[in-house]
Amino acid sequence: TAGMGDMAVAGFLGWHEGNSHWNLAVTGTIPTGDYDPDKIAFLGLHRPSVDVRGAYTYLDPKTGLEISGALGMTFNYINTATSYRTGDELHFEWDVNEHFASGFSLGVGGYIYDQVTGDGGSGNRIGAFEGRVVAVGPLLGYTFKIMNLIPVNLNARWFHEFDVRNRVTGNSIFGSISVPLVGLPPT
């Protein structure tokens, strides 16, 4: 499947003191992605949602130790194409990383996903179907600079999922590349 996913709009508020960093985020998902309820795979979910999340990070630049955790709640609304309403979802993500002077980082992380309210709507033909999953696995990162100026972060994460209920069973693999587009220092 190829196409566009749903559009998301987010607002962030962050602050720090010493090695402690906090942030609050609100993300709204707008059902604008490619969606066809008759296909087995699609990129858009065709339902609006609002996610509220709080996060904390302890990062000691002297030792390279980073400990992070985030707790959030996603409030889902009706899919107007199918009249199906996915229940609300509680999620917690965590990681412990060691950052090395070479630019590499290595750690372990995981997540807990728990659907706290049942599915509903007139299009629901399977019942409450509340899902749950717990996962843990290794993390690998590398940070470098392009032209000694632009920081680039590469990250890979593999999570083994267990305690799975009403969800596809398996493993999750994530990769990301982060490059700042604004706020670079002048040359």
PDB file of C-alpha atoms in Angstrom, residues 4-184:
ATOM      1  CA  MET A   4      -0.614   9.454   2.578  1.00  0.00           C
ATOM      2  CA  GLY A   5      -1.442   8.868   6.226  1.00  0.00           C
ATOM      3  CA  ASP A   6      -3.689  11.018   8.387  1.00  0.00           C
ATOM      4  CA  MET A   7      -2.577  14.568   9.170  1.00  0.00           C
ATOM      5  CA  ALA A   8      -1.666  15.420  12.772  1.00  0.00           C
ATOM      6  CA  VAL A   9      -1.437  18.819  14.447  1.00  0.00           C
ATOM      7  CA  ALA A  10       0.469  19.087  17.733  1.00  0.00           C
ATOM      8  CA  GLY A  11       1.213  21.613  20.453  1.00  0.00           C
ATOM      9  CA  PHE A  12       4.124  21.198  22.890  1.00  0.00           C
ATOM     10  CA  LEU A  13       5.128  22.842  26.146  1.00  0.00           C
ATOM     11  CA  GLY A  14       8.486  21.960  27.652  1.00  0.00           C
ATOM     12  CA  TRP A  15      10.781  23.113  30.430  1.00  0.00           C
ATOM     13  CA  HIS A  16      13.890  21.930  32.210  1.00  0.00           C
ATOM     14  CA  GLU A  17      15.962  22.385  35.335  1.00  0.00           C
ATOM     15  CA  GLY A  18      19.448  20.925  35.508  1.00  0.00           C
ATOM     16  CA  ASN A  19      19.374  17.360  34.174  1.00  0.00           C
ATOM     17  CA  SER A  20      15.559  17.095  34.366  1.00  0.00           C
ATOM     18  CA  HIS A  21      13.370  17.817  31.340  1.00  0.00           C
ATOM     19  CA  TRP A  22       9.543  17.769  31.202  1.00  0.00           C
ATOM     20  CA  ASN A  23       7.068  18.260  28.395  1.00  0.00           C
ATOM     21  CA  LEU A  24       3.359  18.203  27.762  1.00  0.00           C
ATOM     22  CA  ALA A  25       1.907  17.560  24.305  1.00  0.00           C
ATOM     23  CA  VAL A  26      -1.525  17.553  22.729  1.00  0.00           C
ATOM     24  CA  THR A  27      -1.844  15.986  19.268  1.00  0.00           C
ATOM     25  CA  GLY A  28      -4.968  16.018  17.141  1.00  0.00           C
ATOM     26  CA  THR A  29      -5.325  13.580  14.236  1.00  0.00           C
ATOM     27  CA  ILE A  30      -7.381  14.701  11.245  1.00  0.00           C
ATOM     28  CA  PRO A  31      -8.767  11.893   9.029  1.00  0.00           C
ATOM     29  CA  THR A  32      -7.164  12.976   5.738  1.00  0.00           C
ATOM     30  CA  GLY A  33      -5.203   9.838   4.805  1.00  0.00           C
ATOM     31  CA  ASP A  34      -5.832   7.173   2.201  1.00  0.00           C
ATOM     32  CA  TYR A  35      -8.583   4.915   3.545  1.00  0.00           C
ATOM     33  CA  ASP A  36     -10.629   2.098   2.035  1.00  0.00           C
ATOM     34  CA  PRO A  37     -12.561  -0.087   4.512  1.00  0.00           C
ATOM     35  CA  ASP A  38     -12.673  -2.883   1.905  1.00  0.00           C
ATOM     36  CA  LYS A  39      -8.858  -3.272   1.848  1.00  0.00           C
ATOM     37  CA  ILE A  40      -6.843  -5.261   4.394  1.00  0.00           C
ATOM     38  CA  ALA A  41      -4.142  -2.533   4.644  1.00  0.00           C
ATOM     39  CA  PHE A  42      -4.492   1.241   4.514  1.00  0.00           C
ATOM     40  CA  LEU A  43      -2.513   4.231   5.788  1.00  0.00           C
ATOM     41  CA  GLY A  44      -5.317   6.388   7.177  1.00  0.00           C
ATOM     42  CA  LEU A  45      -7.615   5.406  10.047  1.00  0.00           C
ATOM     43  CA  HIS A  46     -10.432   7.761   8.960  1.00  0.00           C
ATOM     44  CA  ARG A  47     -11.220   8.762  12.533  1.00  0.00           C
ATOM     45  CA  PRO A  48     -10.368  11.902  14.443  1.00  0.00           C
ATOM     46  CA  SER A  49      -8.499  11.533  17.730  1.00  0.00           C
ATOM     47  CA  VAL A  50      -6.853  13.643  20.415  1.00  0.00           C
ATOM     48  CA  ASP A  51      -3.797  12.416  22.310  1.00  0.00           C
ATOM     49  CA  VAL A  52      -2.691  14.071  25.567  1.00  0.00           C
ATOM     50  CA  ARG A  53       0.784  13.108  26.817  1.00  0.00           C
ATOM     51  CA  GLY A  54       3.187  14.064  29.594  1.00  0.00           C
ATOM     52  CA  ALA A  55       6.855  13.076  29.518  1.00  0.00           C
ATOM     53  CA  TYR A  56       9.949  13.269  31.702  1.00  0.00           C
ATOM     54  CA  THR A  57      13.626  12.789  30.797  1.00  0.00           C
ATOM     55  CA  TYR A  58      16.660  12.685  33.044  1.00  0.00           C
ATOM     56  CA  LEU A  59      19.817  13.274  30.991  1.00  0.00           C
ATOM     57  CA  ASP A  60      23.251  13.613  32.544  1.00  0.00           C
ATOM     58  CA  PRO A  61      25.594  14.986  29.855  1.00  0.00           C
ATOM     59  CA  LYS A  62      28.660  14.118  31.979  1.00  0.00           C
ATOM     60  CA  THR A  63      27.898  10.381  32.215  1.00  0.00           C
ATOM     61  CA  GLY A  64      25.692  10.014  29.115  1.00  0.00           C
ATOM     62  CA  LEU A  65      22.866   8.389  31.119  1.00  0.00           C
ATOM     63  CA  GLU A  66      19.336   9.064  29.874  1.00  0.00           C
ATOM     64  CA  ILE A  67      16.130   7.797  31.523  1.00  0.00           C
ATOM     65  CA  SER A  68      12.816   8.728  29.892  1.00  0.00           C
ATOM     66  CA  GLY A  69       9.146   7.962  30.376  1.00  0.00           C
ATOM     67  CA  ALA A  70       5.914   9.210  28.817  1.00  0.00           C
ATOM     68  CA  LEU A  71       2.307   8.612  29.807  1.00  0.00           C
ATOM     69  CA  GLY A  72      -0.551   9.458  27.494  1.00  0.00           C
ATOM     70  CA  MET A  73      -4.203   8.942  26.699  1.00  0.00           C
ATOM     71  CA  THR A  74      -5.709   8.839  23.209  1.00  0.00           C
ATOM     72  CA  PHE A  75      -9.378   9.771  22.852  1.00  0.00           C
ATOM     73  CA  ASN A  76     -10.802   8.305  19.622  1.00  0.00           C
ATOM     74  CA  TYR A  77     -13.913   9.435  17.808  1.00  0.00           C
ATOM     75  CA  ILE A  78     -16.229   7.778  15.262  1.00  0.00           C
ATOM     76  CA  ASN A  79     -15.044   6.578  11.850  1.00  0.00           C
ATOM     77  CA  THR A  80     -17.797   8.083   9.675  1.00  0.00           C
ATOM     78  CA  ALA A  81     -17.146   5.644   6.800  1.00  0.00           C
ATOM     79  CA  THR A  82     -17.895   2.575   8.955  1.00  0.00           C
ATOM     80  CA  SER A  83     -19.786   4.034  11.981  1.00  0.00           C
ATOM     81  CA  TYR A  84     -17.186   2.256  14.160  1.00  0.00           C
ATOM     82  CA  ARG A  85     -15.743   3.911  17.260  1.00  0.00           C
ATOM     83  CA  THR A  86     -12.430   2.604  18.602  1.00  0.00           C
ATOM     84  CA  GLY A  87     -12.179   2.788  22.390  1.00  0.00           C
ATOM     85  CA  ASP A  88      -9.859   5.172  24.218  1.00  0.00           C
ATOM     86  CA  GLU A  89      -6.245   4.073  24.665  1.00  0.00           C
ATOM     87  CA  LEU A  90      -3.806   4.488  27.560  1.00  0.00           C
ATOM     88  CA  HIS A  91      -0.120   4.245  26.618  1.00  0.00           C
ATOM     89  CA  PHE A  92       3.167   4.356  28.511  1.00  0.00           C
ATOM     90  CA  GLU A  93       6.600   4.402  26.825  1.00  0.00           C
ATOM     91  CA  TRP A  94       9.974   4.244  28.576  1.00  0.00           C
ATOM     92  CA  ASP A  95      13.670   3.869  27.826  1.00  0.00           C
ATOM     93  CA  VAL A  96      17.090   3.836  29.472  1.00  0.00           C
ATOM     94  CA  ASN A  97      20.000   4.819  27.206  1.00  0.00           C
ATOM     95  CA  GLU A  98      23.730   5.319  27.545  1.00  0.00           C
ATOM     96  CA  HIS A  99      25.156   7.944  25.175  1.00  0.00           C
ATOM     97  CA  PHE A 100      28.825   7.532  24.264  1.00  0.00           C
ATOM     98  CA  ALA A 101      31.335  10.200  23.152  1.00  0.00           C
ATOM     99  CA  SER A 102      31.577   8.456  19.742  1.00  0.00           C
ATOM    100  CA  GLY A 103      27.987   9.536  18.976  1.00  0.00           C
ATOM    101  CA  PHE A 104      26.511   6.068  19.508  1.00  0.00           C
ATOM    102  CA  SER A 105      23.862   5.276  22.107  1.00  0.00           C
ATOM    103  CA  LEU A 106      22.691   1.915  23.373  1.00  0.00           C
ATOM    104  CA  GLY A 107      19.784   1.090  25.622  1.00  0.00           C
ATOM    105  CA  VAL A 108      16.602  -0.775  26.420  1.00  0.00           C
ATOM    106  CA  GLY A 109      13.024   0.420  26.226  1.00  0.00           C
ATOM    107  CA  GLY A 110       9.453  -0.644  26.034  1.00  0.00           C
ATOM    108  CA  TYR A 111       5.818   0.263  26.018  1.00  0.00           C
ATOM    109  CA  ILE A 112       2.455  -0.681  27.442  1.00  0.00           C
ATOM    110  CA  TYR A 113      -0.707  -0.141  25.431  1.00  0.00           C
ATOM    111  CA  ASP A 114      -4.087  -0.710  27.074  1.00  0.00           C
ATOM    112  CA  GLN A 115      -7.440   0.086  25.504  1.00  0.00           C
ATOM    113  CA  VAL A 116      -9.404   1.263  28.539  1.00  0.00           C
ATOM    114  CA  THR A 117     -12.854   1.581  26.948  1.00  0.00           C
ATOM    115  CA  GLY A 118     -14.535  -0.808  24.552  1.00  0.00           C
ATOM    116  CA  ASP A 119     -15.176  -0.262  20.864  1.00  0.00           C
ATOM    117  CA  GLY A 120     -18.650   0.870  19.893  1.00  0.00           C
ATOM    118  CA  GLY A 121     -20.806   2.544  17.280  1.00  0.00           C
ATOM    119  CA  SER A 122     -23.528   1.152  15.021  1.00  0.00           C
ATOM    120  CA  GLY A 123     -20.854  -0.346  12.723  1.00  0.00           C
ATOM    121  CA  ASN A 124     -19.344  -2.436  15.527  1.00  0.00           C
ATOM    122  CA  ARG A 125     -20.006  -6.135  14.859  1.00  0.00           C
ATOM    123  CA  ILE A 126     -17.388  -7.703  17.179  1.00  0.00           C
ATOM    124  CA  GLY A 127     -18.158  -6.294  20.623  1.00  0.00           C
ATOM    125  CA  ALA A 128     -15.988  -4.282  23.016  1.00  0.00           C
ATOM    126  CA  PHE A 129     -12.705  -5.826  21.702  1.00  0.00           C
ATOM    127  CA  GLU A 130     -10.430  -4.066  24.234  1.00  0.00           C
ATOM    128  CA  GLY A 131      -6.786  -4.546  23.201  1.00  0.00           C
ATOM    129  CA  ARG A 132      -3.624  -4.704  25.289  1.00  0.00           C
ATOM    130  CA  VAL A 133       0.088  -5.287  24.685  1.00  0.00           C
ATOM    131  CA  VAL A 134       3.347  -5.024  26.646  1.00  0.00           C
ATOM    132  CA  ALA A 135       6.709  -4.839  24.856  1.00  0.00           C
ATOM    133  CA  VAL A 136      10.427  -4.541  25.651  1.00  0.00           C
ATOM    134  CA  GLY A 137      13.580  -4.519  23.525  1.00  0.00           C
ATOM    135  CA  PRO A 138      16.942  -2.989  22.547  1.00  0.00           C
ATOM    136  CA  LEU A 139      17.584   0.542  21.261  1.00  0.00           C
ATOM    137  CA  LEU A 140      20.472   1.753  19.101  1.00  0.00           C
ATOM    138  CA  GLY A 141      21.259   5.309  18.079  1.00  0.00           C
ATOM    139  CA  TYR A 142      23.916   7.343  16.315  1.00  0.00           C
ATOM    140  CA  THR A 143      24.325  11.136  16.216  1.00  0.00           C
ATOM    141  CA  PHE A 144      26.645  12.972  13.834  1.00  0.00           C
ATOM    142  CA  LYS A 145      26.942  16.358  12.141  1.00  0.00           C
ATOM    143  CA  ILE A 146      26.792  17.190   8.450  1.00  0.00           C
ATOM    144  CA  MET A 147      29.447  19.794   7.511  1.00  0.00           C
ATOM    145  CA  ASN A 148      30.220  20.087  11.249  1.00  0.00           C
ATOM    146  CA  LEU A 149      26.999  22.091  11.558  1.00  0.00           C
ATOM    147  CA  ILE A 150      23.748  20.142  11.127  1.00  0.00           C
ATOM    148  CA  PRO A 151      23.048  17.443  13.759  1.00  0.00           C
ATOM    149  CA  VAL A 152      21.528  14.203  12.444  1.00  0.00           C
ATOM    150  CA  ASN A 153      20.050  11.540  14.744  1.00  0.00           C
ATOM    151  CA  LEU A 154      19.569   7.944  13.540  1.00  0.00           C
ATOM    152  CA  ASN A 155      17.613   5.570  15.780  1.00  0.00           C
ATOM    153  CA  ALA A 156      16.564   1.919  15.549  1.00  0.00           C
ATOM    154  CA  ARG A 157      14.265   0.148  18.015  1.00  0.00           C
ATOM    155  CA  TRP A 158      13.140  -3.484  18.173  1.00  0.00           C
ATOM    156  CA  PHE A 159      10.444  -4.515  20.631  1.00  0.00           C
ATOM    157  CA  HIS A 160       9.297  -8.028  21.494  1.00  0.00           C
ATOM    158  CA  GLU A 161       5.593  -7.936  22.329  1.00  0.00           C
ATOM    159  CA  PHE A 162       3.978 -10.142  24.983  1.00  0.00           C
ATOM    160  CA  ASP A 163       0.858 -10.127  27.165  1.00  0.00           C
ATOM    161  CA  VAL A 164      -1.060  -9.487  23.932  1.00  0.00           C
ATOM    162  CA  ARG A 165      -4.852  -9.410  23.997  1.00  0.00           C
ATOM    163  CA  ASN A 166      -7.131  -8.655  21.017  1.00  0.00           C
ATOM    164  CA  ARG A 167      -4.241  -7.431  18.841  1.00  0.00           C
ATOM    165  CA  VAL A 168      -1.928  -8.905  16.239  1.00  0.00           C
ATOM    166  CA  THR A 169       0.889 -10.808  18.017  1.00  0.00           C
ATOM    167  CA  GLY A 170       4.480 -10.182  16.971  1.00  0.00           C
ATOM    168  CA  ASN A 171       7.372  -7.772  17.197  1.00  0.00           C
ATOM    169  CA  SER A 172       7.678  -4.080  16.352  1.00  0.00           C
ATOM    170  CA  ILE A 173      10.607  -2.490  14.544  1.00  0.00           C
ATOM    171  CA  PHE A 174      10.999   1.285  14.300  1.00  0.00           C
ATOM    172  CA  GLY A 175      13.592   3.441  12.564  1.00  0.00           C
ATOM    173  CA  SER A 176      13.880   7.213  12.505  1.00  0.00           C
ATOM    174  CA  ILE A 177      16.054   9.975  11.094  1.00  0.00           C
ATOM    175  CA  SER A 178      15.858  13.418  12.729  1.00  0.00           C
ATOM    176  CA  VAL A 179      17.292  16.543  11.099  1.00  0.00           C
ATOM    177  CA  PRO A 180      16.456  20.090  12.257  1.00  0.00           C
ATOM    178  CA  LEU A 181      15.002  22.280   9.533  1.00  0.00           C
ATOM    179  CA  VAL A 182      15.100  25.578  11.455  1.00  0.00           C
ATOM    180  CA  GLY A 183      17.069  27.118  14.287  1.00  0.00           C
ATOM    181  CA  LEU A 184      20.493  26.257  12.940  1.00  0.00           C
TER     182      LEU A 184
END
